[in-house]
Every structure is written in C-alpha cells, then in structure tokens.
Tab-separated table of C-alpha atoms in Angstrom:
chain	number	residue	atom	x	y	z
A	1	MET	CA	79.605	-18.578	85.372
A	2	THR	CA	80.743	-22.145	86.046
A	3	ASP	CA	78.383	-24.896	87.187
A	4	THR	CA	80.964	-26.205	89.679
A	5	VAL	CA	80.361	-25.344	93.326
A	6	LYS	CA	83.530	-25.277	95.430
A	7	ILE	CA	83.397	-26.913	98.858
A	8	PHE	CA	85.074	-24.813	101.567
A	9	ASP	CA	85.416	-26.894	104.716
A	10	THR	CA	85.703	-25.066	108.028
A	11	THR	CA	85.472	-28.075	110.362
A	12	LEU	CA	88.956	-27.347	111.718
A	13	ARG	CA	88.134	-23.696	112.419
A	14	ASP	CA	84.427	-22.974	112.898
A	15	GLY	CA	83.650	-26.598	113.718
A	16	GLU	CA	86.220	-26.631	116.491
A	17	GLN	CA	84.463	-23.640	118.069
A	18	SER	CA	81.609	-25.944	119.109
A	19	PRO	CA	81.389	-25.978	122.913
A	20	GLY	CA	83.473	-28.905	124.120
A	21	CYS	CA	85.081	-29.572	120.750
A	22	SER	CA	88.852	-29.369	120.570
A	23	MET	CA	91.425	-31.253	118.529
A	24	ASN	CA	95.131	-31.739	118.991
A	25	LEU	CA	97.633	-31.443	116.152
A	26	GLU	CA	97.630	-35.132	115.248
A	27	GLU	CA	93.832	-35.163	115.111
A	28	LYS	CA	93.727	-32.070	112.903
A	29	LEU	CA	96.212	-33.591	110.477
A	30	ARG	CA	94.135	-36.752	110.286
A	31	VAL	CA	90.984	-34.731	109.639
A	32	ALA	CA	92.759	-32.714	106.936
A	33	ALA	CA	93.863	-35.910	105.209
A	34	GLN	CA	90.307	-37.232	105.242
A	35	LEU	CA	88.968	-33.927	103.906
A	36	GLU	CA	91.337	-34.228	100.962
A	37	SER	CA	90.095	-37.789	100.399
A	38	LEU	CA	86.564	-36.371	100.460
A	39	GLY	CA	87.563	-33.972	97.701
A	40	VAL	CA	86.940	-30.626	99.405
A	41	ASP	CA	88.438	-27.697	97.520
A	42	ILE	CA	89.442	-25.450	100.427
A	43	ILE	CA	90.319	-26.374	104.015
A	44	GLU	CA	90.139	-23.572	106.565
A	45	ALA	CA	92.725	-24.958	108.956
A	46	GLY	CA	92.291	-22.477	111.788
A	47	PHE	CA	92.762	-18.958	113.130
A	48	ALA	CA	96.552	-18.607	113.082
A	49	ILE	CA	96.848	-15.671	115.476
A	50	ALA	CA	94.579	-17.205	118.129
A	51	SER	CA	97.389	-19.193	119.787
A	52	GLU	CA	100.703	-20.898	119.143
A	53	GLY	CA	98.820	-24.176	118.904
A	54	ASP	CA	96.498	-22.812	116.221
A	55	PHE	CA	99.448	-21.394	114.280
A	56	GLU	CA	101.292	-24.708	114.387
A	57	ALA	CA	98.188	-26.614	113.298
A	58	VAL	CA	97.555	-24.325	110.331
A	59	SER	CA	101.224	-24.531	109.344
A	60	GLN	CA	101.349	-28.323	109.497
A	61	VAL	CA	98.072	-28.731	107.597
A	62	ALA	CA	99.419	-26.314	104.958
A	63	LYS	CA	102.560	-28.407	104.549
A	64	GLN	CA	100.639	-31.693	104.444
A	65	CYS	CA	97.906	-30.945	101.914
A	66	GLU	CA	98.551	-31.979	98.321
A	67	SER	CA	95.426	-30.877	96.454
A	68	ALA	CA	93.287	-28.637	98.652
A	69	THR	CA	93.754	-24.907	99.141
A	70	VAL	CA	94.633	-24.209	102.797
A	71	ALA	CA	93.223	-21.048	104.387
A	72	SER	CA	93.730	-19.264	107.672
A	73	LEU	CA	91.210	-16.835	109.118
A	74	ALA	CA	92.336	-13.298	109.981
A	75	ARG	CA	90.632	-10.218	111.309
A	76	ALA	CA	91.059	-6.911	109.479
A	77	ALA	CA	94.291	-6.220	111.365
A	78	THR	CA	97.878	-6.158	110.156
A	79	ALA	CA	99.137	-8.594	112.813
A	80	ASP	CA	96.367	-11.107	112.019
A	81	ILE	CA	97.030	-11.024	108.291
A	82	GLU	CA	100.794	-11.325	108.603
A	83	ARG	CA	100.392	-14.221	111.033
A	84	ALA	CA	97.938	-15.943	108.701
A	85	TRP	CA	100.377	-15.636	105.807
A	86	ALA	CA	103.241	-16.999	107.899
A	87	ALA	CA	101.099	-20.053	108.648
A	88	VAL	CA	99.855	-20.834	105.122
A	89	LYS	CA	102.755	-19.659	102.951
A	90	HIS	CA	104.207	-23.168	102.643
A	91	ALA	CA	100.960	-24.572	101.219
A	92	LYS	CA	100.831	-25.528	97.553
A	93	PHE	CA	97.678	-23.432	97.352
A	94	PRO	CA	97.574	-20.849	100.202
A	95	ARG	CA	94.686	-18.519	101.019
A	96	ILE	CA	94.208	-15.688	103.505
A	97	HIS	CA	90.607	-15.320	104.656
A	98	THR	CA	90.048	-11.919	106.249
A	99	PHE	CA	86.805	-10.492	107.591
A	100	ILE	CA	85.121	-7.553	109.267
A	101	ALA	CA	81.561	-6.921	110.400
A	102	THR	CA	79.289	-4.828	108.175
A	103	SER	CA	75.969	-4.748	110.030
A	104	PRO	CA	74.999	-1.541	111.890
A	105	LEU	CA	74.733	-3.465	115.162
A	106	HIS	CA	78.187	-5.046	114.917
A	107	MET	CA	79.871	-1.886	113.658
A	108	ARG	CA	78.434	0.162	116.506
A	109	VAL	CA	78.626	-2.287	119.421
A	110	LYS	CA	81.523	-4.590	118.618
A	111	LEU	CA	83.837	-2.528	116.433
A	112	ASN	CA	82.946	0.980	117.590
A	113	LYS	CA	83.590	2.139	114.033
A	114	THR	CA	81.708	4.276	111.564
A	115	PRO	CA	80.771	2.823	108.160
A	116	GLU	CA	83.504	4.892	106.512
A	117	GLU	CA	86.078	3.562	108.969
A	118	VAL	CA	84.984	0.018	108.167
A	119	LEU	CA	85.395	0.657	104.431
A	120	ALA	CA	88.888	1.981	105.078
A	121	ALA	CA	89.703	-1.106	107.138
A	122	ILE	CA	88.483	-3.342	104.299
A	123	GLU	CA	90.697	-1.562	101.788
A	124	HIS	CA	93.762	-1.744	104.037
A	125	SER	CA	93.360	-5.344	105.166
A	126	VAL	CA	92.491	-6.844	101.785
A	127	SER	CA	95.241	-4.891	100.034
A	128	LEU	CA	97.773	-6.113	102.583
A	129	ALA	CA	96.593	-9.705	102.259
A	130	ALA	CA	96.708	-9.500	98.467
A	131	SER	CA	100.275	-8.170	98.587
A	132	LEU	CA	101.297	-11.318	100.477
A	133	CYS	CA	99.093	-14.071	99.102
A	134	PRO	CA	97.788	-14.714	95.567
A	135	ASP	CA	94.436	-15.967	96.896
A	136	VAL	CA	92.432	-13.703	99.220
A	137	GLU	CA	88.910	-14.203	100.519
A	138	TRP	CA	86.959	-11.454	102.255
A	139	SER	CA	83.914	-11.959	104.476
A	140	ALA	CA	81.260	-9.476	105.533
A	141	GLU	CA	80.449	-10.680	109.034
A	142	ASP	CA	76.718	-10.488	109.770
A	143	ALA	CA	76.011	-9.773	106.113
A	144	THR	CA	72.354	-10.793	106.391
A	145	ARG	CA	71.657	-7.981	108.879
A	146	SER	CA	73.678	-5.388	106.957
A	147	ASP	CA	72.260	-2.421	105.093
A	148	PRO	CA	72.048	-3.544	101.425
A	149	ASP	CA	73.551	-0.316	100.062
A	150	PHE	CA	76.469	-0.404	102.481
A	151	LEU	CA	77.034	-4.119	101.857
A	152	CYS	CA	77.349	-3.447	98.126
A	153	ARG	CA	79.852	-0.666	98.775
A	154	ALA	CA	81.887	-2.925	101.044
A	155	VAL	CA	81.946	-5.772	98.505
A	156	GLU	CA	83.032	-3.377	95.755
A	157	VAL	CA	85.913	-2.095	97.898
A	158	ALA	CA	87.005	-5.636	98.817
A	159	ILE	CA	87.115	-6.761	95.179
A	160	LYS	CA	88.878	-3.583	94.088
A	161	SER	CA	91.474	-4.171	96.827
A	162	GLY	CA	92.251	-7.694	95.627
A	163	ALA	CA	89.736	-10.169	97.063
A	164	ARG	CA	88.784	-12.870	94.574
A	165	THR	CA	86.323	-14.682	96.829
A	166	ILE	CA	83.538	-12.780	98.572
A	167	ASN	CA	81.739	-14.475	101.434
A	168	LEU	CA	78.351	-13.181	102.596
A	169	PRO	CA	77.722	-15.147	105.800
A	170	ASP	CA	74.522	-15.617	107.734
A	171	THR	CA	76.537	-15.311	110.919
A	172	VAL	CA	73.672	-15.642	113.389
A	173	GLY	CA	71.374	-17.953	111.409
A	174	TYR	CA	68.850	-15.164	110.817
A	175	ALA	CA	68.117	-15.562	107.112
A	176	THR	CA	65.471	-17.534	105.275
A	177	PRO	CA	66.064	-19.134	101.853
A	178	GLU	CA	64.113	-16.363	100.124
A	179	THR	CA	65.960	-13.490	101.809
A	180	TYR	CA	69.384	-15.120	101.564
A	181	GLY	CA	69.018	-15.851	97.864
A	182	ALA	CA	67.697	-12.336	97.256
A	183	MET	CA	70.738	-10.822	98.997
A	184	PHE	CA	73.106	-12.642	96.631
A	185	ARG	CA	71.125	-11.655	93.559
A	186	ASP	CA	71.072	-8.045	94.711
A	187	VAL	CA	74.834	-7.863	95.326
A	188	LEU	CA	75.703	-9.699	92.108
A	189	ASN	CA	73.492	-7.348	90.086
A	190	ARG	CA	74.476	-4.067	91.746
A	191	VAL	CA	78.229	-4.363	92.396
A	192	PRO	CA	80.000	-3.297	89.170
A	193	ASN	CA	83.071	-5.535	89.636
A	194	ALA	CA	81.166	-8.573	90.977
A	195	ASP	CA	82.201	-10.622	87.933
A	196	GLN	CA	85.800	-10.550	89.181
A	197	ALA	CA	85.057	-12.695	92.252
A	198	ILE	CA	83.507	-15.984	93.294
A	199	PHE	CA	80.711	-15.509	95.829
A	200	SER	CA	80.479	-17.769	98.849
A	201	THR	CA	77.966	-18.811	101.494
A	202	HIS	CA	78.498	-19.439	105.208
A	203	CYS	CA	75.294	-20.347	107.013
A	204	HIS	CA	74.620	-21.087	110.660
A	205	ASN	CA	71.761	-23.339	111.695
A	206	ASP	CA	70.052	-21.397	114.488
A	207	LEU	CA	66.653	-21.754	112.777
A	208	GLY	CA	67.443	-25.091	111.149
A	209	LEU	CA	67.760	-23.409	107.740
A	210	ALA	CA	71.516	-23.526	107.095
A	211	VAL	CA	71.445	-26.063	104.258
A	212	ALA	CA	68.277	-24.607	102.714
A	213	ASN	CA	69.809	-21.115	102.796
A	214	THR	CA	73.034	-22.400	101.268
A	215	LEU	CA	71.219	-24.055	98.367
A	216	ALA	CA	69.130	-20.921	97.792
A	217	ALA	CA	72.326	-18.886	97.490
A	218	VAL	CA	73.785	-21.391	95.032
A	219	MET	CA	70.664	-21.009	92.911
A	220	ALA	CA	71.187	-17.235	93.121
A	221	GLY	CA	74.790	-17.381	91.897
A	222	ALA	CA	77.056	-18.421	94.784
A	223	ARG	CA	79.753	-20.860	93.656
A	224	GLN	CA	81.458	-21.636	96.953
A	225	VAL	CA	79.787	-23.078	100.053
A	226	GLU	CA	81.334	-22.973	103.515
A	227	SER	CA	80.283	-25.873	105.697
A	228	THR	CA	81.412	-28.532	108.179
A	229	ILE	CA	81.297	-32.293	108.549
A	230	ASN	CA	78.179	-33.326	110.496
A	231	GLY	CA	77.237	-29.644	110.621
A	232	ILE	CA	79.268	-29.033	113.795
A	233	GLY	CA	79.983	-25.459	114.827
A	234	GLU	CA	79.073	-22.678	117.210
A	235	ARG	CA	75.611	-22.659	118.785
A	236	ALA	CA	73.341	-24.793	116.558
A	237	GLY	CA	76.157	-25.477	114.113
A	238	ASN	CA	76.877	-24.840	110.442
A	239	ALA	CA	75.498	-26.095	107.169
A	240	ALA	CA	76.462	-29.771	106.828
A	241	ILE	CA	78.744	-30.672	103.929
A	242	GLU	CA	77.177	-34.090	103.485
A	243	GLU	CA	73.672	-32.650	103.133
A	244	ILE	CA	74.720	-29.962	100.632
A	245	VAL	CA	76.724	-32.367	98.482
A	246	MET	CA	74.044	-35.046	98.353
A	247	ALA	CA	71.262	-32.522	97.748
A	248	LEU	CA	73.136	-31.197	94.707
A	249	LYS	CA	73.820	-34.740	93.512
A	250	VAL	CA	70.347	-36.223	94.041
A	251	ARG	CA	68.400	-33.161	92.844
A	252	HIS	CA	70.609	-32.296	89.891
A	253	ASP	CA	67.391	-31.984	87.902
A	254	VAL	CA	66.435	-28.755	89.686
A	255	MET	CA	69.914	-27.664	90.834
A	256	PRO	CA	72.175	-28.279	87.805
A	257	PHE	CA	75.458	-27.929	89.651
A	258	ARG	CA	78.260	-30.280	90.579
A	259	THR	CA	80.951	-30.520	93.217
A	260	ASN	CA	84.308	-32.252	93.349
A	261	ALA	CA	83.254	-34.236	96.418
A	262	VAL	CA	83.915	-37.985	96.516
A	263	THR	CA	80.605	-38.950	98.086
A	264	THR	CA	81.718	-42.472	99.041
A	265	GLU	CA	84.036	-40.822	101.606
A	266	ILE	CA	81.165	-39.079	103.415
A	267	THR	CA	80.440	-41.765	106.008
A	268	ARG	CA	84.135	-42.201	106.807
A	269	ALA	CA	84.534	-38.443	107.315
A	270	SER	CA	81.442	-38.308	109.508
A	271	ARG	CA	82.635	-41.154	111.724
A	272	LEU	CA	86.095	-39.639	112.038
A	273	ILE	CA	84.756	-36.275	113.212
A	274	SER	CA	82.317	-37.935	115.586
A	275	GLY	CA	85.100	-40.051	117.052
A	276	ILE	CA	87.543	-37.186	117.494
A	277	THR	CA	85.113	-34.646	118.918
A	278	GLY	CA	82.899	-36.984	120.952
A	279	PHE	CA	79.839	-35.458	119.267
A	280	GLN	CA	77.580	-38.418	118.519
A	281	VAL	CA	75.551	-38.125	115.318
A	282	GLN	CA	71.828	-38.177	116.047
A	283	PRO	CA	70.173	-41.333	114.662
A	284	ASN	CA	67.774	-39.418	112.404
A	285	LYS	CA	70.490	-37.113	111.005
A	286	ALA	CA	70.206	-36.815	107.220
A	287	ILE	CA	72.741	-38.774	105.139
A	288	VAL	CA	74.948	-40.053	107.993
A	289	GLY	CA	72.554	-40.889	110.852
A	290	ALA	CA	72.163	-44.503	111.943
A	291	ASN	CA	68.539	-44.470	110.767
A	292	ALA	CA	69.162	-42.644	107.475
A	293	PHE	CA	68.753	-45.891	105.528
A	294	ALA	CA	66.722	-47.897	108.070
A	295	HIS	CA	63.169	-49.017	107.287
A	296	GLU	CA	60.931	-50.324	110.062
A	297	SER	CA	57.421	-49.760	108.716
A	298	GLY	CA	55.954	-52.903	107.165
A	299	ILE	CA	54.749	-50.965	104.145
A	300	HIS	CA	58.220	-49.461	103.660
A	301	GLN	CA	59.926	-52.824	104.079
A	302	ASP	CA	57.645	-54.412	101.511
A	303	GLY	CA	58.429	-51.664	99.027
A	304	MET	CA	62.165	-51.970	99.686
A	305	ILE	CA	62.088	-55.704	99.017
A	306	LYS	CA	60.398	-55.115	95.667
A	307	ASP	CA	62.442	-52.076	94.622
A	308	ALA	CA	64.748	-50.046	96.881
A	309	SER	CA	63.979	-46.858	94.959
A	310	THR	CA	60.432	-46.901	96.356
A	311	TYR	CA	61.718	-45.427	99.611
A	312	GLU	CA	65.399	-44.605	99.024
A	313	ILE	CA	66.345	-41.616	96.889
A	314	MET	CA	70.040	-42.553	97.142
A	315	THR	CA	71.869	-45.752	97.970
A	316	PRO	CA	73.798	-46.341	101.207
A	317	GLU	CA	76.816	-47.227	99.064
A	318	SER	CA	76.754	-43.789	97.410
A	319	VAL	CA	77.759	-42.197	100.726
A	320	GLY	CA	80.230	-44.938	101.667
A	321	LEU	CA	77.948	-46.868	103.980
A	322	ASN	CA	78.407	-50.627	103.810
A	323	ALA	CA	76.358	-53.312	105.483
A	324	SER	CA	77.533	-54.426	108.916
A	325	ASN	CA	79.543	-57.534	108.108
A	326	LEU	CA	81.035	-60.163	110.397
A	327	VAL	CA	84.601	-59.772	109.283
A	328	MET	CA	87.175	-61.322	111.566
A	329	GLY	CA	87.802	-63.444	114.628
A	330	LYS	CA	90.477	-64.378	117.121
A	331	HIS	CA	92.296	-66.537	114.565
A	332	SER	CA	92.691	-63.722	112.039
A	333	GLY	CA	96.277	-62.753	111.323
A	334	ARG	CA	98.108	-59.494	110.777
A	335	ALA	CA	97.783	-59.553	106.996
A	336	ALA	CA	94.002	-59.969	107.129
A	337	PHE	CA	93.707	-57.282	109.792
A	338	ARG	CA	95.817	-54.835	107.770
A	339	GLN	CA	93.696	-55.520	104.677
A	340	LYS	CA	90.502	-54.874	106.648
A	341	LEU	CA	91.920	-51.603	107.984
A	342	GLU	CA	92.692	-50.474	104.445
A	343	GLU	CA	89.149	-51.368	103.351
A	344	LEU	CA	87.839	-49.199	106.197
A	345	GLY	CA	90.093	-46.301	105.191
A	346	PHE	CA	92.730	-46.529	107.935
A	347	ARG	CA	96.403	-46.090	107.102
A	348	LEU	CA	98.435	-46.775	110.216
A	349	GLY	CA	102.143	-46.594	110.889
A	350	ASP	CA	103.947	-49.710	112.101
A	351	ASN	CA	103.691	-48.872	115.812
A	352	GLU	CA	100.051	-47.800	115.541
A	353	PHE	CA	99.224	-50.950	113.600
A	354	GLN	CA	100.877	-53.189	116.184
A	355	ASP	CA	99.022	-51.505	119.049
A	356	ALA	CA	95.729	-51.772	117.166
A	357	PHE	CA	96.345	-55.447	116.367
A	358	VAL	CA	96.985	-56.274	120.022
A	359	ARG	CA	93.746	-54.562	121.001
A	360	PHE	CA	91.895	-56.318	118.179
A	361	LYS	CA	93.069	-59.709	119.462
A	362	ALA	CA	91.871	-58.831	122.967
A	363	LEU	CA	88.524	-57.719	121.548
A	364	ALA	CA	88.182	-60.889	119.446
A	365	ASP	CA	88.806	-63.001	122.554
A	366	ALA	CA	86.129	-61.094	124.476
A	367	LYS	CA	83.414	-60.855	121.792
A	368	LYS	CA	81.553	-63.573	119.949
A	369	ALA	CA	81.514	-61.565	116.726
A	370	VAL	CA	83.660	-58.668	115.480
A	371	TYR	CA	81.993	-56.235	113.077
A	372	ASP	CA	83.294	-53.376	110.959
A	373	GLU	CA	81.884	-50.913	113.500
A	374	ASP	CA	83.860	-52.648	116.265
A	375	ILE	CA	87.125	-52.234	114.365
A	376	ILE	CA	86.350	-48.596	113.531
A	377	ALA	CA	85.688	-47.817	117.207
A	378	LEU	CA	88.769	-49.732	118.314
A	379	VAL	CA	91.157	-48.047	115.879
A	380	ASP	CA	89.655	-44.584	116.383
A	381	ASP	CA	90.145	-44.969	120.115
A	382	GLU	CA	93.691	-46.308	119.739
A	383	VAL	CA	94.981	-43.829	117.170
A	384	LEU	CA	93.235	-40.729	118.472
A	385	ARG	CA	94.264	-41.322	122.095
A	386	GLY	CA	97.801	-42.562	121.442
A	387	HIS	CA	99.336	-39.112	121.939
A	388	ASP	CA	97.524	-38.261	125.182
A	389	VAL	CA	99.908	-37.422	128.014
A	390	ILE	CA	97.657	-39.109	130.580
A	391	GLN	CA	97.045	-42.772	129.751
A	392	VAL	CA	94.765	-45.383	131.356
A	393	LYS	CA	96.796	-48.483	132.222
A	394	GLU	CA	94.616	-50.674	134.478
A	395	VAL	CA	91.051	-50.532	135.796
A	396	GLU	CA	89.389	-52.680	138.465
A	397	VAL	CA	85.897	-51.928	139.726
A	398	TYR	CA	83.948	-53.608	142.542
A	399	CYS	CA	80.229	-52.942	142.537
A	400	GLY	CA	76.865	-54.327	143.586
A	401	SER	CA	73.823	-53.557	145.681
A	402	ASN	CA	75.785	-53.439	148.945
A	403	GLY	CA	77.943	-50.336	148.447
A	404	PRO	CA	80.015	-48.333	148.671
A	405	GLN	CA	81.460	-49.252	145.301
A	406	ARG	CA	85.238	-49.270	144.883
A	407	ALA	CA	87.688	-48.666	142.022
A	408	ILE	CA	91.396	-49.448	141.703
A	409	LEU	CA	92.959	-47.388	138.948
A	410	THR	CA	96.427	-47.066	137.446
A	411	LEU	CA	97.217	-44.046	135.261
A	412	GLU	CA	100.429	-43.135	133.496
A	413	VAL	CA	101.125	-39.405	133.675
A	414	ASP	CA	104.162	-38.117	131.796
A	415	GLY	CA	105.625	-41.618	131.806
A	416	LYS	CA	105.102	-42.244	135.535
A	417	GLU	CA	102.536	-44.778	136.743
A	418	THR	CA	100.398	-44.157	139.829
A	419	THR	CA	97.825	-46.515	141.378
A	420	VAL	CA	95.070	-45.474	143.784
A	421	THR	CA	91.958	-46.976	145.343
A	422	SER	CA	88.785	-44.916	145.664
A	423	LYS	CA	85.184	-45.336	146.778
A	424	GLY	CA	82.097	-43.745	145.298
A	425	ASN	CA	78.329	-43.678	144.978
A	426	GLY	CA	78.330	-46.243	142.179
A	427	PRO	CA	81.152	-47.687	140.058
A	428	VAL	CA	81.445	-44.716	137.705
A	429	ASP	CA	81.628	-42.268	140.594
A	430	ALA	CA	84.297	-44.404	142.278
A	431	LEU	CA	86.293	-44.581	139.060
A	432	PHE	CA	86.136	-40.848	138.386
A	433	ASN	CA	87.054	-40.119	142.007
A	434	ALA	CA	90.180	-42.217	141.471
A	435	ILE	CA	91.107	-40.144	138.426
A	436	ARG	CA	90.713	-36.976	140.484
A	437	MET	CA	93.021	-38.385	143.153
A	438	ILE	CA	95.827	-38.947	140.629
A	439	VAL	CA	95.280	-35.768	138.603
A	440	PRO	CA	93.555	-33.185	140.838
A	441	HIS	CA	91.141	-30.860	139.036
A	442	ASP	CA	88.749	-29.672	141.722
A	443	GLN	CA	87.406	-26.769	139.662
A	444	SER	CA	86.200	-29.044	136.867
A	445	VAL	CA	82.584	-30.187	136.622
A	446	LEU	CA	81.339	-33.309	134.863
A	447	GLU	CA	78.445	-31.905	132.850
A	448	ARG	CA	77.493	-35.005	130.885
A	449	TYR	CA	78.169	-38.747	130.796
A	450	GLU	CA	76.756	-40.824	127.953
A	451	VAL	CA	77.110	-44.481	126.980
A	452	HIS	CA	76.012	-46.230	123.810
A	453	ALA	CA	76.707	-49.611	122.246
A	454	VAL	CA	78.732	-49.775	119.049
A	455	THR	CA	76.834	-52.850	117.837
A	456	GLY	CA	74.017	-55.054	119.121
A	457	GLY	CA	74.276	-57.812	121.698
A	458	THR	CA	75.247	-57.981	125.340
A	459	ASP	CA	78.925	-58.288	124.386
A	460	ALA	CA	78.913	-55.086	122.326
A	461	GLN	CA	81.697	-52.572	122.739
A	462	ALA	CA	80.722	-49.494	124.695
A	463	GLU	CA	81.456	-45.986	123.459
A	464	VAL	CA	81.439	-43.442	126.274
A	465	SER	CA	81.355	-39.664	125.885
A	466	VAL	CA	81.901	-37.158	128.699
A	467	LEU	CA	81.672	-33.372	128.855
A	468	LEU	CA	83.901	-31.514	131.336
A	469	SER	CA	83.714	-27.799	132.090
A	470	GLU	CA	86.060	-25.487	133.963
A	471	ASP	CA	86.131	-21.692	134.139
A	472	GLY	CA	84.119	-21.280	130.950
A	473	ARG	CA	86.063	-23.949	129.060
A	474	THR	CA	84.293	-27.087	127.903
A	475	VAL	CA	85.869	-30.228	126.500
A	476	ARG	CA	84.521	-33.563	125.302
A	477	GLY	CA	86.246	-36.888	125.746
A	478	ARG	CA	85.533	-40.252	124.164
A	479	GLY	CA	86.579	-43.813	124.912
A	480	ALA	CA	85.700	-47.252	123.584
A	481	HIS	CA	86.146	-50.721	125.087
A	482	TYR	CA	84.205	-53.936	125.534
A	483	ASP	CA	84.213	-53.146	129.278
A	484	THR	CA	82.042	-50.092	129.947
A	485	MET	CA	84.102	-49.051	132.967
A	486	VAL	CA	87.346	-49.099	130.983
A	487	ALA	CA	85.653	-47.082	128.233
A	488	SER	CA	84.448	-44.640	130.891
A	489	ALA	CA	87.944	-44.179	132.304
A	490	ARG	CA	89.363	-43.612	128.824
A	491	ALA	CA	86.679	-41.074	127.948
A	492	TYR	CA	87.197	-39.084	131.154
A	493	VAL	CA	90.980	-39.142	130.812
A	494	ASN	CA	90.723	-38.097	127.157
A	495	ALA	CA	88.624	-35.087	128.205
A	496	LEU	CA	91.120	-34.304	130.941
A	497	ASN	CA	93.981	-34.320	128.435
A	498	LYS	CA	92.099	-31.837	126.289
A	499	LEU	CA	91.371	-29.680	129.328
A	500	MET	CA	95.063	-29.596	130.200
A	501	VAL	CA	95.829	-28.404	126.679
A	502	LYS	CA	93.213	-25.672	126.966
A	503	ARG	CA	94.736	-24.547	130.244
A	504	GLY	CA	98.035	-24.168	128.422
A	505	LYS	CA	99.912	-26.542	130.695
A	506	SER	CA	102.948	-28.125	129.104
A	507	ASN	CA	104.004	-30.218	132.097
A	508	LEU	CA	101.354	-32.307	133.767
A	509	ASN	CA	103.648	-33.196	136.650
A	510	GLU	CA	102.604	-29.925	138.287
A	511	ALA	CA	99.029	-31.224	138.494
A	512	SER	CA	99.834	-34.857	139.343
A	513	ALA	CA	99.888	-36.536	142.709
A	514	GLY	CA	102.274	-39.336	143.822
C-alpha cells in the first residue's frame, strides 16, 4: 500500500451544488486551471447528463487539463454512463465515476429496489463503464448507514465488474472518526478482492467532522480523499482540501502520508473560489481565514516576536499567503502591472489585461494606496464578470437624510444600453429598483446583501455579495469597486446573469425593457 494520498477535487461538481453557487463555463475552466496548479490528482468536472451546460463544461475541462484525471459523475444508468464517457473521452486521463445507494433507507425510499436488484445494477453499470473507460470509480451512496454485510457484497461486485477506485461516502455527515475508520478497516479486511482497488473518502460536514472523518479513513487505509476548496458543498459542505492537505503535512509524525498538493497555491485557490461563488471565507476558517495567522493577544504577540513557532504550527508562506504590501500607484506602467499580476497568479489575455489595467489606473487615482488584495479583487471582478450578458455601464446615486433617494442607472443588455431613473427607500433600494426596471424579474427575492472592505481605510474597495432566489433556485453575485454603490450594482447584476442562466434563457432581450 502506497503512502501517497490522492486528492480528488469535487469543487466543480459537489461544490457547485451549494445553494446559490453556480459557475459559467469560463469560470469553471479557470477553476480547473487553478486546481491543476494546486496539484490535485483528479478533478470531478461535473454531472454530464444533468444539462447541456454541464456536459459542455465537463468536455471543455477534459480537453484543457494536462496533468489531472478528469471525471464525470454518472448514476447507475446506461444513458448517464454513456453521456459521462462522451464528455470525458477527450481527456488525457479520463474517469467515469458511477454510484448507487446501498443503505436500506435509500434503497427502499429513493430507489424502490431490493438489495439483489441493487447488486445487479452495480454489476451492469460498472461493467458498462469499464468497457468504455480505462478508469472507473464506484461509490456506495450513504455507505455509512449501509448494512456492513451488504456493503461488502456491493464493493466486491463493483471491483469484480471493473471498478479500480471504491468510494465509501458519508453522504449525510452521519459518521464519527471512530465509526468511519472502522468501516474502512472492515471492508478492506473482509472483501476478498479489496487489494485490486484504491479506497476513497467523501465526507460531508453536517456535524463538523468531515476533515476528522477523512483523516481517520486515511489512517484506516483510504488512499484517495474527495474534498472541495474552502469546504463548499451541499448543506454544511464537504471536507476542505486545504485542511486535509495541511493536516497531513504538519502532522506527518502521526500521519506518515504525503500528497501531490502544491501548498503554496492554497490561498490563491481559496480566493478564486470565494470570488467566483460569492461565498466569503469566515475569518476564523482554518488555513485560509483572514485570522488564521493573526495574533492579537499580548502574550501571543510577545511569543511571536521572539519565535514564530511559539504560536504558529505552519508559516503563512507555506500556504501561499504573503504580507499585504503597498505595491503600485497611479504612475505604475503596464510592464510593472503585468509583472504584479503574474506574481499574484493571474495570466490574462491581451484584452483582459487592457481592461484590468484601465480599471487599475482608475483605482489608483481614487485610492491613496493600492495593495495586493485590491488588485486581486479588481482582477477577479473584471475577469469573472467580463462574459456576463448584462453589464453595468454607469451608476449615479443621490442620497441623504431627506429622501426619497434616487438612482440613475445605465445597463447594457445584449449589446443595447438602457438608462432609467428610480427612487427607493435608501440608495441601495433605489439602485436595485432601477435594475428591476431594465430587466424585470418580479418573482425574484433578494435574500441577502452583504458588504465588506477589501483592505483597511475609508478609501478601501468594497466587495458586495448578494443572494437572489426564484422558484427554488438560488444564486450568488459578487462585485467589487471603490464606490460601494457601483459594487452593489455589479453584484446584483452578476447574480441576475447567473439566474438567467439557471432559467435556461439564451436571449435576454425577451426579459429586457426599452
């Protein structure tokens, strides 16, 4: 048994199932590129049969990736498996990941199948996948609530049918480290052909135990871990890649395993996912939170001055976190700006670079000091929003104690500009009313509106996040600008673009006014 633990990233599939989280094709390709820079071994690019958009995303990620295996999820159905193969077959290293539930509850309620019918479905689906693709993974959905004897039978059938990776997920976050580790030991000891497969974890965080359960399974023999950047995912999320990787690295003394992860890319990956999804990382989040390496206590500060190892078990640099440096100003030229972008991990095309440089100059004129975080927010906002069909062109807001407040807004929708004036109960309300006038969406509800400063000071850029819901769909939008109202308009419009995609509308003119 090898001491290398493979990292299986499912940010683009399970992570995108977080309420309000959706990514367009360009965003998914950018995430996939960063995941390869991070050194993940397998990228689960999506659920190919779910929609044409999912199929296209999986296909494009498969064609783009140079080093990572690219997987598509598929149910135990012929159409799913054939669609998954069609999506990943152009990858240098393709994988079909098929699954079926094995717990009594899921088999009875969800599948309406007997245990014998489930075993037959495993044999058929895995055999079909193996006939198409050289790399097949099989998952026992709700493994932690499955009957141990039946789970062993199911695993044996899956391996016999051609699966070379076996995933035993804690689908509902029910397990504890002791029970999860024991399940892996039991299956590895009892299944006669277990030595022919790599065993994998997939833990949800409903009880806050996803990372602990994952590490317990690794200690018990698992050699692949399924996880997401920042731990995003359904309900309470998944096990966080950054926490697993750094736990294995820092505590190598008690967990003598290694990964292929490039840990200095962790912070960049975290910021990218946060920027794309609009999910802000909580300040006290392990590894990547704003306070992860902050020390306020006098006793802690004194120890840090004398020797950083008194209170830091890893360095900020080891996860790619650099000090906030004053880097550039309004006199900085294109060459210096391009060099700074490369240092921060951005690789922009000529048009994207020019747009970002123009916005940087405007920011440098408006702010006294431009920090790395400012440039990251600026470029994330520029690159990630550049393909939106609805674009914010101009914003004017009139506000004060003697309302009503008023907003004048110009949006470009499918290449056509429209300007309206609207009133509201406050400047944000007036601004969002103006957006609704240009692009009507009366059934949508603004569930959340959040603002935070990128850096300190009264001239700090604002990052705004909004959550829109409509008919059971939820989307998050994000915008950044040194003017909070402009950032607000961009965030709302970004969410609206995502909502239009979820509705399946290809032509926004149908929903536009004027």
